[in-house]
């Protein structure tokens, strides 16, 4: 299993540009998450999904959109990039919620908005 | 609202020393507590997950404990090695969707 994969690894955007961060998992996990990590900080939840066709906002959803058309894929869309969105973005997945559930993380996408 | 705090923010120890990293959380209604390792410029590697019904978990030189009543978890690293140098993050999982609330991490440097 490749686990959780993310593309691209790095990207530089100009203010106002748009882009989609891709996330794919091959573990047949129902739950998927997008987090952002600012320098020296912990991760904050942007959006999450509990299954295909179901998404919901996390702590910091403004400026982002997501979709979940398949179990495997959970892309994150930035519509009008702003410098405040400069961050490292991590996608994660887990099989289900519950006591023993474990989240697995992708390698991250490092985004700079200039 | 769940808040997770990690102390200290940074720690430097000589090789071979045993050490403890601390994690505290404000809401004891958690499903689990997960510890991660993050190397510079890299993603997160899951180290240990403790279910809310458990008191501790062990993996090799790592031992994590959980005390829900006091809102604390500790990660014990035995016989530290330079290769253990990294940032260690704890995260509290809870709610209907197992959302993780992260601490800001402890940056560990093990000096050879």
mmCIF file of C-alpha atoms in Angstrom:
data_model
loop_
_atom_site.group_PDB
_atom_site.id
_atom_site.type_symbol
_atom_site.label_atom_id
_atom_site.label_comp_id
_atom_site.label_asym_id
_atom_site.label_seq_id
_atom_site.Cartn_x
_atom_site.Cartn_y
_atom_site.Cartn_z
ATOM 1 C CA UNK A 1 0.000 0.000 0.000
ATOM 2 C CA UNK A 2 1.201 3.499 -0.806
ATOM 3 C CA UNK A 3 -0.835 4.845 2.120
ATOM 4 C CA UNK A 4 -1.740 8.539 1.791
ATOM 5 C CA UNK A 5 -0.205 10.350 -1.158
ATOM 6 C CA UNK A 6 -0.258 14.086 -1.863
ATOM 7 C CA UNK A 7 0.633 16.139 -4.915
ATOM 8 C CA UNK A 8 2.320 18.462 -5.529
ATOM 9 C CA UNK A 9 5.110 18.471 -2.939
ATOM 10 C CA UNK A 10 5.851 22.154 -3.411
ATOM 11 C CA UNK A 11 4.043 25.030 -5.106
ATOM 12 C CA UNK A 12 4.424 28.787 -5.380
ATOM 13 C CA UNK A 13 1.302 30.783 -6.210
ATOM 14 C CA UNK A 14 0.710 34.423 -6.925
ATOM 15 C CA UNK A 15 -1.988 36.279 -4.996
ATOM 16 C CA UNK A 16 -5.386 35.602 -6.525
ATOM 17 C CA UNK A 17 -4.410 32.405 -8.325
ATOM 18 C CA UNK A 18 -6.250 29.143 -7.765
ATOM 19 C CA UNK A 19 -5.051 25.602 -7.335
ATOM 20 C CA UNK A 20 -6.088 22.148 -6.199
ATOM 21 C CA UNK A 21 -4.090 20.060 -3.759
ATOM 22 C CA UNK A 22 -4.560 16.385 -4.458
ATOM 23 C CA UNK A 23 -4.878 13.656 -1.813
ATOM 24 C CA UNK A 24 -5.370 9.944 -2.422
ATOM 25 C CA UNK A 25 -5.434 7.005 -0.033
ATOM 26 C CA UNK A 26 -5.442 3.316 -0.931
ATOM 27 C CA UNK A 27 -6.398 1.905 2.474
ATOM 28 C CA UNK A 28 -10.156 1.993 1.887
ATOM 29 C CA UNK A 29 -10.521 4.495 4.709
ATOM 30 C CA UNK A 30 -13.871 6.182 5.206
ATOM 31 C CA UNK A 31 -12.611 9.277 7.024
ATOM 32 C CA UNK A 32 -10.330 11.849 5.422
ATOM 33 C CA UNK A 33 -8.999 15.157 6.736
ATOM 34 C CA UNK A 34 -7.140 18.243 5.586
ATOM 35 C CA UNK A 35 -4.882 20.092 8.034
ATOM 36 C CA UNK A 36 -2.599 23.072 7.703
ATOM 37 C CA UNK A 37 0.550 23.651 9.720
ATOM 38 C CA UNK A 38 1.986 27.123 10.105
ATOM 39 C CA UNK A 39 5.638 27.552 11.178
ATOM 40 C CA UNK A 40 6.223 26.550 14.789
ATOM 41 C CA UNK A 41 2.599 25.606 15.280
ATOM 42 C CA UNK A 42 0.556 22.471 15.567
ATOM 43 C CA UNK A 43 -1.849 21.343 12.881
ATOM 44 C CA UNK A 44 -5.288 22.861 12.444
ATOM 45 C CA UNK A 45 -8.199 21.112 10.751
ATOM 46 C CA UNK A 46 -9.506 22.732 7.563
ATOM 47 C CA UNK A 47 -12.115 20.264 6.282
ATOM 48 C CA UNK A 48 -12.981 16.647 6.812
ATOM 49 C CA UNK A 49 -15.105 13.940 5.214
ATOM 50 C CA UNK A 50 -16.744 10.880 6.736
ATOM 51 C CA UNK A 51 -17.418 9.220 3.401
ATOM 52 C CA UNK A 52 -17.961 9.797 -0.301
ATOM 53 C CA UNK A 53 -20.320 12.702 -0.864
ATOM 54 C CA UNK A 54 -20.088 13.995 2.721
ATOM 55 C CA UNK A 55 -17.850 16.883 3.786
ATOM 56 C CA UNK A 56 -17.832 19.355 6.647
ATOM 57 C CA UNK A 57 -15.873 22.339 7.934
ATOM 58 C CA UNK A 58 -13.131 22.164 10.515
ATOM 59 C CA UNK A 59 -11.515 24.969 12.527
ATOM 60 C CA UNK A 60 -10.128 27.077 9.663
ATOM 61 C CA UNK A 61 -12.223 26.513 6.475
ATOM 62 C CA UNK A 62 -12.304 30.067 5.079
ATOM 63 C CA UNK A 63 -10.710 30.348 1.636
ATOM 64 C CA UNK A 64 -10.903 26.611 0.917
ATOM 65 C CA UNK A 65 -13.284 24.131 -0.626
ATOM 66 C CA UNK A 66 -13.325 20.344 -0.806
ATOM 67 C CA UNK A 67 -15.153 17.551 -2.552
ATOM 68 C CA UNK A 68 -15.321 13.795 -1.999
ATOM 69 C CA UNK A 69 -16.651 12.003 -5.049
ATOM 70 C CA UNK A 70 -14.829 8.730 -4.327
ATOM 71 C CA UNK A 71 -13.603 6.931 -1.226
ATOM 72 C CA UNK A 72 -9.986 7.295 -2.356
ATOM 73 C CA UNK A 73 -9.726 10.985 -3.275
ATOM 74 C CA UNK A 74 -10.181 14.149 -1.243
ATOM 75 C CA UNK A 75 -8.927 17.228 -3.125
ATOM 76 C CA UNK A 76 -8.578 20.640 -1.459
ATOM 77 C CA UNK A 77 -9.281 23.708 -3.571
ATOM 78 C CA UNK A 78 -7.895 27.218 -3.017
ATOM 79 C CA UNK A 79 -9.930 29.670 -5.085
ATOM 80 C CA UNK A 80 -8.221 33.042 -4.529
ATOM 81 C CA UNK A 81 -4.828 32.485 -2.974
ATOM 82 C CA UNK A 82 -3.773 34.914 -0.236
ATOM 83 C CA UNK A 83 -0.434 35.258 1.614
ATOM 84 C CA UNK A 84 -2.186 34.028 4.779
ATOM 85 C CA UNK A 85 -2.567 30.647 3.065
ATOM 86 C CA UNK A 86 1.184 30.126 2.949
ATOM 87 C CA UNK A 87 1.534 26.951 4.940
ATOM 88 C CA UNK A 88 2.209 23.237 4.805
ATOM 89 C CA UNK A 89 -0.893 21.206 4.045
ATOM 90 C CA UNK A 90 -1.349 17.661 5.263
ATOM 91 C CA UNK A 91 -3.964 15.164 4.258
ATOM 92 C CA UNK A 92 -4.842 12.289 6.597
ATOM 93 C CA UNK A 93 -7.182 9.336 6.660
ATOM 94 C CA UNK A 94 -8.605 6.850 9.127
ATOM 95 C CA UNK A 95 -10.817 3.803 8.767
ATOM 96 C CA UNK A 96 -13.474 4.956 11.159
ATOM 97 C CA UNK A 97 -13.983 6.913 14.341
ATOM 98 C CA UNK A 98 -13.935 5.244 17.687
ATOM 99 C CA UNK A 99 -11.634 4.334 20.479
ATOM 100 C CA UNK A 100 -8.782 2.749 18.588
ATOM 101 C CA UNK A 101 -8.907 4.723 15.414
ATOM 102 C CA UNK A 102 -5.582 5.975 14.088
ATOM 103 C CA UNK A 103 -4.991 8.711 11.548
ATOM 104 C CA UNK A 104 -2.364 8.243 8.857
ATOM 105 C CA UNK A 105 -0.772 11.265 7.247
ATOM 106 C CA UNK A 106 0.550 12.088 3.817
ATOM 107 C CA UNK A 107 3.951 13.755 3.263
ATOM 108 C CA UNK A 108 2.483 17.240 2.886
ATOM 109 C CA UNK A 109 2.351 20.018 0.303
ATOM 110 C CA UNK A 110 4.406 23.116 1.007
ATOM 111 C CA UNK A 111 2.579 26.131 -0.436
ATOM 112 C CA UNK A 112 3.913 29.677 -0.713
ATOM 113 C CA UNK A 113 1.689 32.549 -1.835
ATOM 114 C CA UNK A 114 3.529 35.674 -3.008
ATOM 115 C CA UNK B 1 -13.402 23.591 23.281
ATOM 116 C CA UNK B 2 -10.488 21.180 23.422
ATOM 117 C CA UNK B 3 -7.052 22.729 23.875
ATOM 118 C CA UNK B 4 -3.822 20.756 23.833
ATOM 119 C CA UNK B 5 -0.574 22.027 25.327
ATOM 120 C CA UNK B 6 2.908 20.560 25.160
ATOM 121 C CA UNK B 7 5.709 21.375 27.563
ATOM 122 C CA UNK B 8 8.565 21.990 27.089
ATOM 123 C CA UNK B 9 8.596 23.627 23.659
ATOM 124 C CA UNK B 10 12.208 22.549 23.189
ATOM 125 C CA UNK B 11 14.502 20.094 24.921
ATOM 126 C CA UNK B 12 18.181 19.240 24.487
ATOM 127 C CA UNK B 13 19.658 16.165 26.145
ATOM 128 C CA UNK B 14 22.885 14.156 25.887
ATOM 129 C CA UNK B 15 22.771 10.790 24.173
ATOM 130 C CA UNK B 16 21.740 7.915 26.410
ATOM 131 C CA UNK B 17 19.519 9.940 28.705
ATOM 132 C CA UNK B 18 15.945 8.921 29.471
ATOM 133 C CA UNK B 19 13.436 11.698 28.916
ATOM 134 C CA UNK B 20 9.773 12.574 29.270
ATOM 135 C CA UNK B 21 7.661 14.756 27.017
ATOM 136 C CA UNK B 22 4.433 16.168 28.405
ATOM 137 C CA UNK B 23 1.048 16.750 26.830
ATOM 138 C CA UNK B 24 -2.026 18.178 28.551
ATOM 139 C CA UNK B 25 -5.587 18.559 27.307
ATOM 140 C CA UNK B 26 -8.555 20.468 28.687
ATOM 141 C CA UNK B 27 -11.489 18.192 27.775
ATOM 142 C CA UNK B 28 -11.248 14.659 29.150
ATOM 143 C CA UNK B 29 -13.987 13.377 26.800
ATOM 144 C CA UNK B 30 -11.504 12.028 24.280
ATOM 145 C CA UNK B 31 -11.550 8.821 22.261
ATOM 146 C CA UNK B 32 -7.812 8.526 22.034
ATOM 147 C CA UNK B 33 -4.492 10.321 22.329
ATOM 148 C CA UNK B 34 -2.021 9.986 19.507
ATOM 149 C CA UNK B 35 1.717 10.785 19.517
ATOM 150 C CA UNK B 36 3.522 11.687 16.301
ATOM 151 C CA UNK B 37 7.060 12.352 15.229
ATOM 152 C CA UNK B 38 7.858 14.997 12.617
ATOM 153 C CA UNK B 39 11.292 15.382 11.045
ATOM 154 C CA UNK B 40 12.228 18.778 9.537
ATOM 155 C CA UNK B 41 10.375 19.399 6.287
ATOM 156 C CA UNK B 42 8.650 16.030 6.488
ATOM 157 C CA UNK B 43 5.219 14.633 7.257
ATOM 158 C CA UNK B 44 3.955 13.063 10.458
ATOM 159 C CA UNK B 45 4.797 9.561 11.542
ATOM 160 C CA UNK B 46 2.430 7.958 14.029
ATOM 161 C CA UNK B 47 4.317 6.606 17.052
ATOM 162 C CA UNK B 48 1.692 5.455 19.520
ATOM 163 C CA UNK B 49 -2.063 5.641 19.975
ATOM 164 C CA UNK B 50 -3.648 5.216 23.397
ATOM 165 C CA UNK B 51 -7.339 4.502 23.549
ATOM 166 C CA UNK B 52 -9.327 6.323 26.207
ATOM 167 C CA UNK B 53 -9.877 3.019 28.044
ATOM 168 C CA UNK B 54 -6.136 2.321 28.201
ATOM 169 C CA UNK B 55 -3.455 3.663 30.538
ATOM 170 C CA UNK B 56 -0.378 3.154 28.417
ATOM 171 C CA UNK B 57 1.117 1.835 25.195
ATOM 172 C CA UNK B 58 4.653 0.718 24.449
ATOM 173 C CA UNK B 59 6.687 0.411 21.276
ATOM 174 C CA UNK B 60 10.368 -0.378 21.585
ATOM 175 C CA UNK B 61 12.042 2.407 23.566
ATOM 176 C CA UNK B 62 8.853 4.470 23.633
ATOM 177 C CA UNK B 63 6.173 4.361 26.280
ATOM 178 C CA UNK B 64 3.138 6.618 26.292
ATOM 179 C CA UNK B 65 0.771 6.975 29.227
ATOM 180 C CA UNK B 66 -2.667 8.524 29.528
ATOM 181 C CA UNK B 67 -4.434 9.915 32.591
ATOM 182 C CA UNK B 68 -7.822 11.200 31.461
ATOM 183 C CA UNK B 69 -8.864 12.407 34.897
ATOM 184 C CA UNK B 70 -5.957 14.834 35.074
ATOM 185 C CA UNK B 71 -5.944 15.602 31.351
ATOM 186 C CA UNK B 72 -2.359 14.467 30.833
ATOM 187 C CA UNK B 73 -0.302 12.206 28.627
ATOM 188 C CA UNK B 74 3.428 11.591 28.695
ATOM 189 C CA UNK B 75 5.810 10.129 26.153
ATOM 190 C CA UNK B 76 8.797 8.416 27.724
ATOM 191 C CA UNK B 77 11.861 7.814 25.555
ATOM 192 C CA UNK B 78 14.444 5.453 26.997
ATOM 193 C CA UNK B 79 18.157 5.592 26.195
ATOM 194 C CA UNK B 80 17.809 8.475 23.757
ATOM 195 C CA UNK B 81 19.811 8.478 20.516
ATOM 196 C CA UNK B 82 20.746 11.277 18.068
ATOM 197 C CA UNK B 83 18.319 9.695 15.608
ATOM 198 C CA UNK B 84 15.488 10.544 18.019
ATOM 199 C CA UNK B 85 16.006 14.241 17.285
ATOM 200 C CA UNK B 86 12.738 15.562 15.842
ATOM 201 C CA UNK B 87 9.585 17.410 16.801
ATOM 202 C CA UNK B 88 7.111 15.344 18.794
ATOM 203 C CA UNK B 89 3.429 16.205 18.518
ATOM 204 C CA UNK B 90 0.539 14.937 20.581
ATOM 205 C CA UNK B 91 -3.063 15.101 19.440
ATOM 206 C CA UNK B 92 -6.338 14.425 21.236
ATOM 207 C CA UNK B 93 -9.005 12.645 19.207
ATOM 208 C CA UNK B 94 -12.689 12.874 19.950
ATOM 209 C CA UNK B 95 -16.181 13.602 18.806
ATOM 210 C CA UNK B 96 -18.287 11.892 16.189
ATOM 211 C CA UNK B 97 -15.661 12.280 13.495
ATOM 212 C CA UNK B 98 -12.418 11.557 15.396
ATOM 213 C CA UNK B 99 -11.080 15.020 14.703
ATOM 214 C CA UNK B 100 -7.607 15.530 16.124
ATOM 215 C CA UNK B 101 -6.669 18.617 18.121
ATOM 216 C CA UNK B 102 -2.914 19.080 18.072
ATOM 217 C CA UNK B 103 -0.452 20.558 20.490
ATOM 218 C CA UNK B 104 2.324 22.804 19.185
ATOM 219 C CA UNK B 105 5.001 20.161 19.686
ATOM 220 C CA UNK B 106 8.253 19.626 21.552
ATOM 221 C CA UNK B 107 11.462 20.028 19.550
ATOM 222 C CA UNK B 108 13.902 17.403 20.817
ATOM 223 C CA UNK B 109 17.637 17.503 20.175
ATOM 224 C CA UNK B 110 19.756 14.567 21.337
ATOM 225 C CA UNK B 111 23.419 15.502 21.438
ATOM 226 C CA UNK B 112 25.988 12.808 20.533
#
